[in-house]
Tab-separated table of N, CA and C in Angstrom:
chain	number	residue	atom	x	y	z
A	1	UNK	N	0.849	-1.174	0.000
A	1	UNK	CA	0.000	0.000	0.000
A	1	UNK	C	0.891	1.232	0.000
A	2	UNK	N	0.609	1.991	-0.695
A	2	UNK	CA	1.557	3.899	-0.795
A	2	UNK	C	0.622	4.854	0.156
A	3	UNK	N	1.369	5.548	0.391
A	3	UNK	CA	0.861	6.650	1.546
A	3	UNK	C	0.656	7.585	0.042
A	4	UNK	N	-0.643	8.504	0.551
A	4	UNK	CA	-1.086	9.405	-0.295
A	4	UNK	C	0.320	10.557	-0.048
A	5	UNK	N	0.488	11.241	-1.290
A	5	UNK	CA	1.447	12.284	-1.491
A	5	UNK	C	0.893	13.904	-0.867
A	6	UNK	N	1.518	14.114	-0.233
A	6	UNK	CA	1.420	15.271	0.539
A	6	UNK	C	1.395	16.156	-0.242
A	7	UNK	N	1.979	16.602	-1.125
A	7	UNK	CA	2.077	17.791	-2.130
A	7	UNK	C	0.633	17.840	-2.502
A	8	UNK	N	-0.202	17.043	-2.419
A	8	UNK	CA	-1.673	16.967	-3.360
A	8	UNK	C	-2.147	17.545	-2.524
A	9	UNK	N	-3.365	18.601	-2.636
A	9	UNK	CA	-4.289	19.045	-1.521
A	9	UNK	C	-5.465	17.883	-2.160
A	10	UNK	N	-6.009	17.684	-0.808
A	10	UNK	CA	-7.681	17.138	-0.791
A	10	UNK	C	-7.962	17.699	-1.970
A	11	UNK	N	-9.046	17.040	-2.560
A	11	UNK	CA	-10.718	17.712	-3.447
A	11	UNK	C	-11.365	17.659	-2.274
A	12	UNK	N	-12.124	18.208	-2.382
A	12	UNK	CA	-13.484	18.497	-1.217
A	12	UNK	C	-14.840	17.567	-1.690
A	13	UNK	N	-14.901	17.230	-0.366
A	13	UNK	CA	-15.606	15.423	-0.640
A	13	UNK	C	-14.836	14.538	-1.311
A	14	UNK	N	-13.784	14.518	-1.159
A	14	UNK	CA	-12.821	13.094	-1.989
A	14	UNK	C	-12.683	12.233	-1.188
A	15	UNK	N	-12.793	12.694	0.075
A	15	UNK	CA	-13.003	11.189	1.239
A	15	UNK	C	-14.367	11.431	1.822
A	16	UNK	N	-13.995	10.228	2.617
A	16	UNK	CA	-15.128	9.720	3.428
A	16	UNK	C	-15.474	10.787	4.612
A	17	UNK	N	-16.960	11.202	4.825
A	17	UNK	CA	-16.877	11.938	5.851
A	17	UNK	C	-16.765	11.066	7.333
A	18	UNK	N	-16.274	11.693	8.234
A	18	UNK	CA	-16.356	11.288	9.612
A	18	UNK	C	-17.616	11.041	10.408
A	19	UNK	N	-18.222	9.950	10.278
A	19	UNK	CA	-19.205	9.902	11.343
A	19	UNK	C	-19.345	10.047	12.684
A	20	UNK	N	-19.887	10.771	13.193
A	20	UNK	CA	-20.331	10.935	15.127
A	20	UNK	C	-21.202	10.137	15.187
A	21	UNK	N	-21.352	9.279	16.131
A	21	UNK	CA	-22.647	8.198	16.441
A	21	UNK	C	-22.502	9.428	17.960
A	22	UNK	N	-23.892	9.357	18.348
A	22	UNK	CA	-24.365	9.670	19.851
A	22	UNK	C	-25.815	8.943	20.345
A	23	UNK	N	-26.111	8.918	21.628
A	23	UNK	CA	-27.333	8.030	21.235
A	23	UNK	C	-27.776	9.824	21.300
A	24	UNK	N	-29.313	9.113	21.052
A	24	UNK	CA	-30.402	10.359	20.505
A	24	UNK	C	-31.724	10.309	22.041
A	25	UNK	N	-32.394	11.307	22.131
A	25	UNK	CA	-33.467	11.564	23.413
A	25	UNK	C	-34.451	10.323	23.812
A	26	UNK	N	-34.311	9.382	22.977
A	26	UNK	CA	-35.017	8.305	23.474
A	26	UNK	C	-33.946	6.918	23.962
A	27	UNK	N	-35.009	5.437	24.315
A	27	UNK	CA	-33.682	4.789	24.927
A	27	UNK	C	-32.993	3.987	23.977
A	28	UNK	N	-33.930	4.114	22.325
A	28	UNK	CA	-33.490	3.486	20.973
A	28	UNK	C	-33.138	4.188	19.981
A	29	UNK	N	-33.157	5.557	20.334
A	29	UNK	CA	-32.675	6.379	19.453
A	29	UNK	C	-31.000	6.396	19.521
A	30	UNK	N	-30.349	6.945	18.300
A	30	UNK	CA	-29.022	7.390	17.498
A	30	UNK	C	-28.861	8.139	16.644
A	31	UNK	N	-28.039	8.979	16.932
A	31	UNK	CA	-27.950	9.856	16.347
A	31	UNK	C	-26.635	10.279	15.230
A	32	UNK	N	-26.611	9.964	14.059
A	32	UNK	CA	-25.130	10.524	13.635
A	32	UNK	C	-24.981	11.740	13.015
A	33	UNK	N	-24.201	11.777	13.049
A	33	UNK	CA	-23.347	13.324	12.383
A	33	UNK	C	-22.272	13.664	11.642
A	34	UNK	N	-22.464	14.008	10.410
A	34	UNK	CA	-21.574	14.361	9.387
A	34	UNK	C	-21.398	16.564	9.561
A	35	UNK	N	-20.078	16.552	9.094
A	35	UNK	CA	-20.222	17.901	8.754
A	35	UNK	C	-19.227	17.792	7.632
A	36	UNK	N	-19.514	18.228	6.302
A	36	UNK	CA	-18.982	18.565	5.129
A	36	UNK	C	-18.654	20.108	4.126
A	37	UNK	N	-17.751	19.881	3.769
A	37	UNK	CA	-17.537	21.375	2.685
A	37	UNK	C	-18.885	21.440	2.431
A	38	UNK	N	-18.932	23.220	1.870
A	38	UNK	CA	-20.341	23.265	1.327
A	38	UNK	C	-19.616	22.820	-0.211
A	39	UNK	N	-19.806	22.358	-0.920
A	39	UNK	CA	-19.312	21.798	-2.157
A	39	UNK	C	-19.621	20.634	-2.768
A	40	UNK	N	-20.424	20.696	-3.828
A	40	UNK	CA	-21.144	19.473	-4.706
A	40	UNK	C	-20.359	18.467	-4.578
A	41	UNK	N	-19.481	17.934	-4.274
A	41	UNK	CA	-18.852	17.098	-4.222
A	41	UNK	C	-18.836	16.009	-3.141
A	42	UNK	N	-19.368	16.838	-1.797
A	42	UNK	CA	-19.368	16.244	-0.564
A	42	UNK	C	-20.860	15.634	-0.562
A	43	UNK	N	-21.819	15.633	-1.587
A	43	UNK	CA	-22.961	15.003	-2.143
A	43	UNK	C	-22.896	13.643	-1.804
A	44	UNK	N	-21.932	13.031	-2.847
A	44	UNK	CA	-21.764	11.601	-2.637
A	44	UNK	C	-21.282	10.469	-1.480
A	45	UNK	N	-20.343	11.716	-1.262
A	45	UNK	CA	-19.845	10.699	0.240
A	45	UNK	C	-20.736	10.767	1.319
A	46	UNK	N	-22.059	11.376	1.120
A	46	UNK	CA	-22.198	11.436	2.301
A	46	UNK	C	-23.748	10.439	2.381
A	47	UNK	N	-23.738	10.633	0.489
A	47	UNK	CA	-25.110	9.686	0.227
A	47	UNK	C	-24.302	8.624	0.732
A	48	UNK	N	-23.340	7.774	0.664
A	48	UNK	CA	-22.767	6.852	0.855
A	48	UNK	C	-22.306	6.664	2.292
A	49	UNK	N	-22.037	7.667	3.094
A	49	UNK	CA	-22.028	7.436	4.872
A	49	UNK	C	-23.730	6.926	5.147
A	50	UNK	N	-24.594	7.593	4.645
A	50	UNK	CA	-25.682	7.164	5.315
A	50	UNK	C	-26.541	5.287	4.663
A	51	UNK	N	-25.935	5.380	3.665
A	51	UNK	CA	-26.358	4.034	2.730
A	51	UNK	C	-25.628	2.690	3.872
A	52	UNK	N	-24.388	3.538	3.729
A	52	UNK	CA	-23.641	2.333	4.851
A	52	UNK	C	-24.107	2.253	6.254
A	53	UNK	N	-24.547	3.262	6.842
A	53	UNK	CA	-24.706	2.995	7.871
A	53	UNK	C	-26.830	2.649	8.356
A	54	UNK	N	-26.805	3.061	7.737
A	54	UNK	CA	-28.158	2.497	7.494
A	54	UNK	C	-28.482	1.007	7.293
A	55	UNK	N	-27.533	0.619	5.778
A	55	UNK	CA	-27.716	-1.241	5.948
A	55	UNK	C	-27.282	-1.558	6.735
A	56	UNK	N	-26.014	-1.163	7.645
A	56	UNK	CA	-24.996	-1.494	8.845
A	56	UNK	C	-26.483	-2.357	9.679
A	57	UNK	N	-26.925	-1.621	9.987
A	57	UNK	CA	-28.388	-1.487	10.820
A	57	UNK	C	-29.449	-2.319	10.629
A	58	UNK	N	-29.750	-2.718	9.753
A	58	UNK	CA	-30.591	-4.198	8.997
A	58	UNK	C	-31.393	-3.083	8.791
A	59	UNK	N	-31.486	-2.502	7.998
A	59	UNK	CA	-33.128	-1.484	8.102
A	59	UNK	C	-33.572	-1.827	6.647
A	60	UNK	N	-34.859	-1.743	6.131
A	60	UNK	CA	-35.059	-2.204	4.889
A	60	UNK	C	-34.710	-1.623	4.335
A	61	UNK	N	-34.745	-2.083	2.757
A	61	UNK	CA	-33.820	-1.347	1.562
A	61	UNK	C	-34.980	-0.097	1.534
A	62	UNK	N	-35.804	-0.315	1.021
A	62	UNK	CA	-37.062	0.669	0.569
A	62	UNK	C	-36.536	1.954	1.564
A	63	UNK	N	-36.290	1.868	3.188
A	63	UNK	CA	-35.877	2.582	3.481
A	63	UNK	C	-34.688	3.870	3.476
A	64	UNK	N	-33.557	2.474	3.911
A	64	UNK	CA	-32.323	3.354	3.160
A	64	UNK	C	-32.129	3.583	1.589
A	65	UNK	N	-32.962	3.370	0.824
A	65	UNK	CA	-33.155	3.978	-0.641
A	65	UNK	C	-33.767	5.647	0.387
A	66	UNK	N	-34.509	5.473	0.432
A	66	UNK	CA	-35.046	7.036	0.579
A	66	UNK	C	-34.631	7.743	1.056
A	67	UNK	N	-33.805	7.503	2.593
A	67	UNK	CA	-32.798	7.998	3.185
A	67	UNK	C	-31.815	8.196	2.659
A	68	UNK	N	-31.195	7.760	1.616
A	68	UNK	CA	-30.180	8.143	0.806
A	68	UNK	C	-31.050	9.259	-0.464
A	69	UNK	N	-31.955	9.206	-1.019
A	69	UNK	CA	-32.023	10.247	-1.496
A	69	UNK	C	-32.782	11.203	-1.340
A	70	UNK	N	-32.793	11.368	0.152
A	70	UNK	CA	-33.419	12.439	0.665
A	70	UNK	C	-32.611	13.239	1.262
A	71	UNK	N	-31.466	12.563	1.616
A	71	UNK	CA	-30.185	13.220	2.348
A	71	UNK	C	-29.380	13.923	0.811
A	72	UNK	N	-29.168	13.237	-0.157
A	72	UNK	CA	-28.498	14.067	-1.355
A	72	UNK	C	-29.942	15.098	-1.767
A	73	UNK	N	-30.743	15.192	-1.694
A	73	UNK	CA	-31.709	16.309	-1.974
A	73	UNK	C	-31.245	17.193	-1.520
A	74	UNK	N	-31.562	17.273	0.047
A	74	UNK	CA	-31.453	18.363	1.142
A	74	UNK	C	-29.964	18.909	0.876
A	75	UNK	N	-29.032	18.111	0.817
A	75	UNK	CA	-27.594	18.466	1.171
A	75	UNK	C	-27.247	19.416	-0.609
A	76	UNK	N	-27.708	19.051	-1.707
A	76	UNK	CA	-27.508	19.446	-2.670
A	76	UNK	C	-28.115	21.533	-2.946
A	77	UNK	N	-29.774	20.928	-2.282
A	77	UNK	CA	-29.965	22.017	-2.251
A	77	UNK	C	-29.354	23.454	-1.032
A	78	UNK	N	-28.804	22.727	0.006
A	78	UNK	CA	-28.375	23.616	1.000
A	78	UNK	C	-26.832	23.962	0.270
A	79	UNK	N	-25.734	23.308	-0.478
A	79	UNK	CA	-24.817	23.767	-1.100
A	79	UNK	C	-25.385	24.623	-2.322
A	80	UNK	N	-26.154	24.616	-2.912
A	80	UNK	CA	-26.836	25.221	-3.920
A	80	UNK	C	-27.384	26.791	-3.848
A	81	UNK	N	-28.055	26.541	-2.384
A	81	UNK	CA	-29.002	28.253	-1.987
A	81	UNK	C	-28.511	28.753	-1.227
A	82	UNK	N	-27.964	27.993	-0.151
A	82	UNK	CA	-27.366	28.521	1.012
A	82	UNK	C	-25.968	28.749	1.265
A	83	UNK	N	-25.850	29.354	2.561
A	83	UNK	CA	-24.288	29.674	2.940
A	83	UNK	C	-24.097	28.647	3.863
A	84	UNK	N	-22.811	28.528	4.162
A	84	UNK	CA	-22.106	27.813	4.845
A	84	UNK	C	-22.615	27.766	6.400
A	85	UNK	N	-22.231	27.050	7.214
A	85	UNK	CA	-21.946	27.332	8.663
A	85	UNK	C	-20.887	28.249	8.986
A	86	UNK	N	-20.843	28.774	10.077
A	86	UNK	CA	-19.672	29.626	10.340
A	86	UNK	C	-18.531	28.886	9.914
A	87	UNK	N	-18.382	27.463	10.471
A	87	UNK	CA	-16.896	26.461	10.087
A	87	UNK	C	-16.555	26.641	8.545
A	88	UNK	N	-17.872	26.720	7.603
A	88	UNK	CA	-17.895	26.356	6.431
A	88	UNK	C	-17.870	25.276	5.608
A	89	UNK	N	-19.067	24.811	6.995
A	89	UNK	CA	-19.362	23.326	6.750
A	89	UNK	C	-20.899	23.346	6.580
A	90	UNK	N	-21.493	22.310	5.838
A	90	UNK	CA	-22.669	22.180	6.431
A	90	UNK	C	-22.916	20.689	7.390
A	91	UNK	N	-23.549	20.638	8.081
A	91	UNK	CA	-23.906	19.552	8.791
A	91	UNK	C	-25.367	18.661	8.335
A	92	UNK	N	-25.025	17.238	8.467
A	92	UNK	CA	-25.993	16.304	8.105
A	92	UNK	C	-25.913	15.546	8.820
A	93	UNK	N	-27.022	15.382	10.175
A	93	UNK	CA	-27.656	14.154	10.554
A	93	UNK	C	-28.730	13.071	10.372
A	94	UNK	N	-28.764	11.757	10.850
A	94	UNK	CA	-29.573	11.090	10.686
A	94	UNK	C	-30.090	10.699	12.029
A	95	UNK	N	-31.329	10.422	12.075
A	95	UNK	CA	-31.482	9.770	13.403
A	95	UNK	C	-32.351	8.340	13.517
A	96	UNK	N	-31.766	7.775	13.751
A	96	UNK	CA	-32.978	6.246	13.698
A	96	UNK	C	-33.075	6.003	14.916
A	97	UNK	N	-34.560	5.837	14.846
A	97	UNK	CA	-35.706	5.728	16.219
A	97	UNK	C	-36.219	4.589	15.642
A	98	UNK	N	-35.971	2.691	16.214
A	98	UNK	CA	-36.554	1.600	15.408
A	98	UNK	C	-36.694	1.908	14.126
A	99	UNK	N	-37.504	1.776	13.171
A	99	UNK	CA	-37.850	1.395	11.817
A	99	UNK	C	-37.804	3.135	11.097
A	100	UNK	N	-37.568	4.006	11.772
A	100	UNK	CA	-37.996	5.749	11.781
A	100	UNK	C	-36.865	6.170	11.547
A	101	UNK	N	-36.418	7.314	10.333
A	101	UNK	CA	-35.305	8.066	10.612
A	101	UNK	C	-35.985	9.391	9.833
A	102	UNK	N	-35.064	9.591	10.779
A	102	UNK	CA	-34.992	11.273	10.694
A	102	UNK	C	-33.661	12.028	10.021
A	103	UNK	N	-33.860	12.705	8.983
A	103	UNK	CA	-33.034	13.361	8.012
A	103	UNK	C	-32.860	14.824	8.248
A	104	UNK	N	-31.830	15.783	8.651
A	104	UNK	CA	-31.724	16.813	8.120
A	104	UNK	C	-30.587	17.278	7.940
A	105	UNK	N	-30.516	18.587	7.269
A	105	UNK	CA	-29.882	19.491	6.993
A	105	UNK	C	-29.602	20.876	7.420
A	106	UNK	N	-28.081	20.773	8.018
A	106	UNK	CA	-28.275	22.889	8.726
A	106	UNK	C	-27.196	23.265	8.092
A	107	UNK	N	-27.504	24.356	7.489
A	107	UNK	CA	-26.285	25.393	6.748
A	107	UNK	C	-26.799	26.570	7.336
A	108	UNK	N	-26.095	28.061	6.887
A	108	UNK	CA	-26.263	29.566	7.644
A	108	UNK	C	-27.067	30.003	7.100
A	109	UNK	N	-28.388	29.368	6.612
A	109	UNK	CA	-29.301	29.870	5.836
A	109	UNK	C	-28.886	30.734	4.607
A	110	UNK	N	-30.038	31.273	3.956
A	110	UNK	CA	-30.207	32.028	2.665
A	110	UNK	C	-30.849	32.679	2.024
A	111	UNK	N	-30.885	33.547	1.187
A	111	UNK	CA	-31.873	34.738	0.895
A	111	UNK	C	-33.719	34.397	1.374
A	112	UNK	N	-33.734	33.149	0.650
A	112	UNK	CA	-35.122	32.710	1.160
A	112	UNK	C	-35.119	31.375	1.743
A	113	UNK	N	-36.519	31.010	2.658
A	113	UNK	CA	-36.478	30.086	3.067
A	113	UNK	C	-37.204	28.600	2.175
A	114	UNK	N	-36.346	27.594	2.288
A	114	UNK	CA	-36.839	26.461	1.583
A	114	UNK	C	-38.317	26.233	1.488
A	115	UNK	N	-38.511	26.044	-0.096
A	115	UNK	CA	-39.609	25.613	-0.159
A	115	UNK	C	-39.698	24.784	-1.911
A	116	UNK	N	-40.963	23.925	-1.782
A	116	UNK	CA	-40.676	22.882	-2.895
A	116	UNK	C	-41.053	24.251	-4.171
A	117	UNK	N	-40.710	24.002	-4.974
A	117	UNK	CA	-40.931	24.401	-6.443
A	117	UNK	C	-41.917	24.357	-6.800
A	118	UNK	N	-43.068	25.534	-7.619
A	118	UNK	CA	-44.396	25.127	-8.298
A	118	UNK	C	-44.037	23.905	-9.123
A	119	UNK	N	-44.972	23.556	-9.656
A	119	UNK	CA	-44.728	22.413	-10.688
A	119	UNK	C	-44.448	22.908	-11.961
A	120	UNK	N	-43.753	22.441	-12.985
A	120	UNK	CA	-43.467	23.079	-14.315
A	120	UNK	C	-42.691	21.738	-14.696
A	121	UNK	N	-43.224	21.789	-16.439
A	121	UNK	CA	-42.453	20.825	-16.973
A	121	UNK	C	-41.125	21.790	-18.126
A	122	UNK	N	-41.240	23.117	-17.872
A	122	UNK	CA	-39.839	23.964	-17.898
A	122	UNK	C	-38.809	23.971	-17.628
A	123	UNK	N	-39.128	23.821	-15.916
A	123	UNK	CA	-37.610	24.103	-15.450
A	123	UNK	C	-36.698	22.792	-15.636
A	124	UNK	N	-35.287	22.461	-15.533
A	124	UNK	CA	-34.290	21.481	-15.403
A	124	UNK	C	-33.941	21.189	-14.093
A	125	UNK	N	-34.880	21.848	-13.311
A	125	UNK	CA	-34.270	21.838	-11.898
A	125	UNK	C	-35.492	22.436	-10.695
A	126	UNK	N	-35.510	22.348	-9.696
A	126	UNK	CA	-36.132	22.783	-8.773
A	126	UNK	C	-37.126	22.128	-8.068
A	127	UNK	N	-37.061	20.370	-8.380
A	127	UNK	CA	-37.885	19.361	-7.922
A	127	UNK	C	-37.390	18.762	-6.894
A	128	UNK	N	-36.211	19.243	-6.483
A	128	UNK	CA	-35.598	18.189	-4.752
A	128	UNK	C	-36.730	17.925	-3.957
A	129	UNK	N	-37.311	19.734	-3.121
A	129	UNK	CA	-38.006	19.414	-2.212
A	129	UNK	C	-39.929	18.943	-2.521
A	130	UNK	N	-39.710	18.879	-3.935
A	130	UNK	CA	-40.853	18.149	-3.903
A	130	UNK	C	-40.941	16.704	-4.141
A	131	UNK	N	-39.846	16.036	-4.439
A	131	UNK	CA	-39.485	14.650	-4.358
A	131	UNK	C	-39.115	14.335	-2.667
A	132	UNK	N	-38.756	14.905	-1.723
A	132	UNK	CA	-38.473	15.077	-0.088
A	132	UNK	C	-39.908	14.955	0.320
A	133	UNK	N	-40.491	16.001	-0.419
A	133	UNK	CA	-42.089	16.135	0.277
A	133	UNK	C	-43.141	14.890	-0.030
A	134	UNK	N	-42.763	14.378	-1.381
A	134	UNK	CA	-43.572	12.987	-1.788
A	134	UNK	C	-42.581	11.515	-0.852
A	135	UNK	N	-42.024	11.503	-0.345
A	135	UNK	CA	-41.329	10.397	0.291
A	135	UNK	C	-41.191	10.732	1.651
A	136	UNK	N	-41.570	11.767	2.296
A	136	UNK	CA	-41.425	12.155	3.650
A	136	UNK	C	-42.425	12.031	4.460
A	137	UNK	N	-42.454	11.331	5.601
A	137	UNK	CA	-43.935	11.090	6.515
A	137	UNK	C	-44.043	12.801	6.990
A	138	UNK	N	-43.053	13.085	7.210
A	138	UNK	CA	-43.246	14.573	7.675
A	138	UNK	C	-41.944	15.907	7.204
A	139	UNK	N	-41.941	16.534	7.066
A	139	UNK	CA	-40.754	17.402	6.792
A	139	UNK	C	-40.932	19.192	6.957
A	140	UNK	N	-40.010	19.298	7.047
A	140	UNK	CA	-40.305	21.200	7.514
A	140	UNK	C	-38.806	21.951	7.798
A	141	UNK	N	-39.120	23.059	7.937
A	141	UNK	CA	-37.891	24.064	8.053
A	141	UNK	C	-37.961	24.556	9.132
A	142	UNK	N	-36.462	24.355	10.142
A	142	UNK	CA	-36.859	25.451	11.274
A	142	UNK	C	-35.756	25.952	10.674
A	143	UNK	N	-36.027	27.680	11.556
A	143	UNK	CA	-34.426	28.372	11.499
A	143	UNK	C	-34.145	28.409	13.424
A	144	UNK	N	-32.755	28.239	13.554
A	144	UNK	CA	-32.195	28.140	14.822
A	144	UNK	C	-31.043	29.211	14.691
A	145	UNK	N	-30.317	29.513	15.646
A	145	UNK	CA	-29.363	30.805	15.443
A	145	UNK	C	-28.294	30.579	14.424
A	146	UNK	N	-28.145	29.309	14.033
A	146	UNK	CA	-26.891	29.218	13.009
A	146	UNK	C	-27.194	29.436	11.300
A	147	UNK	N	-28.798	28.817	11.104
A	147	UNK	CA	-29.201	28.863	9.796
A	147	UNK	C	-30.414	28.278	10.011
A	148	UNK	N	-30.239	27.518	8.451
A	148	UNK	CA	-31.689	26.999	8.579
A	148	UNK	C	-31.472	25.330	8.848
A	149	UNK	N	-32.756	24.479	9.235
A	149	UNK	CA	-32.795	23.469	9.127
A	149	UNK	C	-33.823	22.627	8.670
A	150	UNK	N	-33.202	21.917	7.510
A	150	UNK	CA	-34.390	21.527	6.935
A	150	UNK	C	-34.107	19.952	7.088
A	151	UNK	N	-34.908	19.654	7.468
A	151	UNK	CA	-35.880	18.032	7.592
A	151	UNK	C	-36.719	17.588	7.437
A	152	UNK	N	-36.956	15.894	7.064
A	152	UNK	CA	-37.652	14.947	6.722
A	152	UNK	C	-37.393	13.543	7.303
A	153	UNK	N	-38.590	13.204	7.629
A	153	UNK	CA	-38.639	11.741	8.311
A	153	UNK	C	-39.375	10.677	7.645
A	154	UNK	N	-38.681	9.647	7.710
A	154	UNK	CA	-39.164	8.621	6.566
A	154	UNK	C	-39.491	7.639	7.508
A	155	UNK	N	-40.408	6.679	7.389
A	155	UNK	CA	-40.942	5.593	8.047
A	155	UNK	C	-41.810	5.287	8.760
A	156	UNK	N	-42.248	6.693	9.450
A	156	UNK	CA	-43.179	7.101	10.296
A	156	UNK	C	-43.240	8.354	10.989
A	157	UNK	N	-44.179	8.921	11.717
A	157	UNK	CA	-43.717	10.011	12.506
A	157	UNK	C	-42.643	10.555	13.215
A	158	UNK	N	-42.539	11.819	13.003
A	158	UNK	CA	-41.521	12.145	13.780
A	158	UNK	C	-41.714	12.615	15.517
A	159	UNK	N	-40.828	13.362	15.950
A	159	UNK	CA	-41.349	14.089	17.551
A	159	UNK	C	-41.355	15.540	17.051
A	160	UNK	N	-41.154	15.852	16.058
A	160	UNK	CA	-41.797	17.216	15.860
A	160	UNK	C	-42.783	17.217	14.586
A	161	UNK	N	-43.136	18.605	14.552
A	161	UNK	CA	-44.138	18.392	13.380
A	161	UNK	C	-43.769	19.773	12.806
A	162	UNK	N	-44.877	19.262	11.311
A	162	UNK	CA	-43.239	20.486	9.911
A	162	UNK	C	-44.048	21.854	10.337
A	163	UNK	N	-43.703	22.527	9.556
A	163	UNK	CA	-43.841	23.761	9.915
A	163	UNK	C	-44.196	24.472	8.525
């Protein structure tokens, strides 16, 4: 095996992000935590932290299918509209409560607040959060002092409700 060459800087998202496991407010809840460049790139690895750690988990496919592309939705559109975190990261957790997870997204917010797209067979773009909103038992935006946060829960209810 070769040690990567130092002279190279990173691409942003070229590795794997770092997962935080914590447990979460209940006695079956978990909680993980990614924080990534804001940069299209950190898209994939992170669809791929949650794919892995999701099957890790025995959870059904149907599930972690959605959880994986509900997490590249959110995360695409928060590098897309929004600003960074102060770090100049954005952050992506998951939370699985039994058969239930919970998806979101916090960046430093942005001119406006998330919302799905009218419908149009025009645009090339602007269907994330209405593909989030058709696969989500529940989903909504809070803003908290850092930005915004947008989430969706797949499988069943969540402990909050959207907004």
């Amino acid at each position: 095996m070769t040690s990567p060459d130092p002279s190279v800087a990173p691409v942003p998202g070229d590795t794997d992000p770092e997962v935080v496991e914590t447990s979460g407010p209940g006695v079956d809840s978990i909680v993980c935590t990614v924080r990534v460049p804001a940069d299209p790139a950190a898209v994939a690895s992170v669809r791929k932290a949650v794919v892995a750690d999701l099957t890790g988990r025995d959870l059904p496919e149907d599930l972690v299918g959605e959880a994986e592309i509900v997490a590249s939705e959110l995360l695409t559109n928060a590098v897309r509209h929004a600003r960074p975190l102060s770090d100049g990261t954005i952050r992506v957790r998951w939370k699985i409560r039994g058969e239930v997870v919970e998806v979101e997204v916090t960046d430093g917010g942005g001119a406006t607040t998330p919302k799905p797209a009218p419908r149009t067979v025009w645009l090339s773009s602007g269907r994330g959060l209405r593909i989030v909103r058709s696969m989500a038992h529940e989903w909504g935006v809070t803003e908290d002092r850092t930005g915004n946060v947008v989430w969706a829960t797949l499988g069943g209810p969540s402990r909050r409700r959207a907004t």
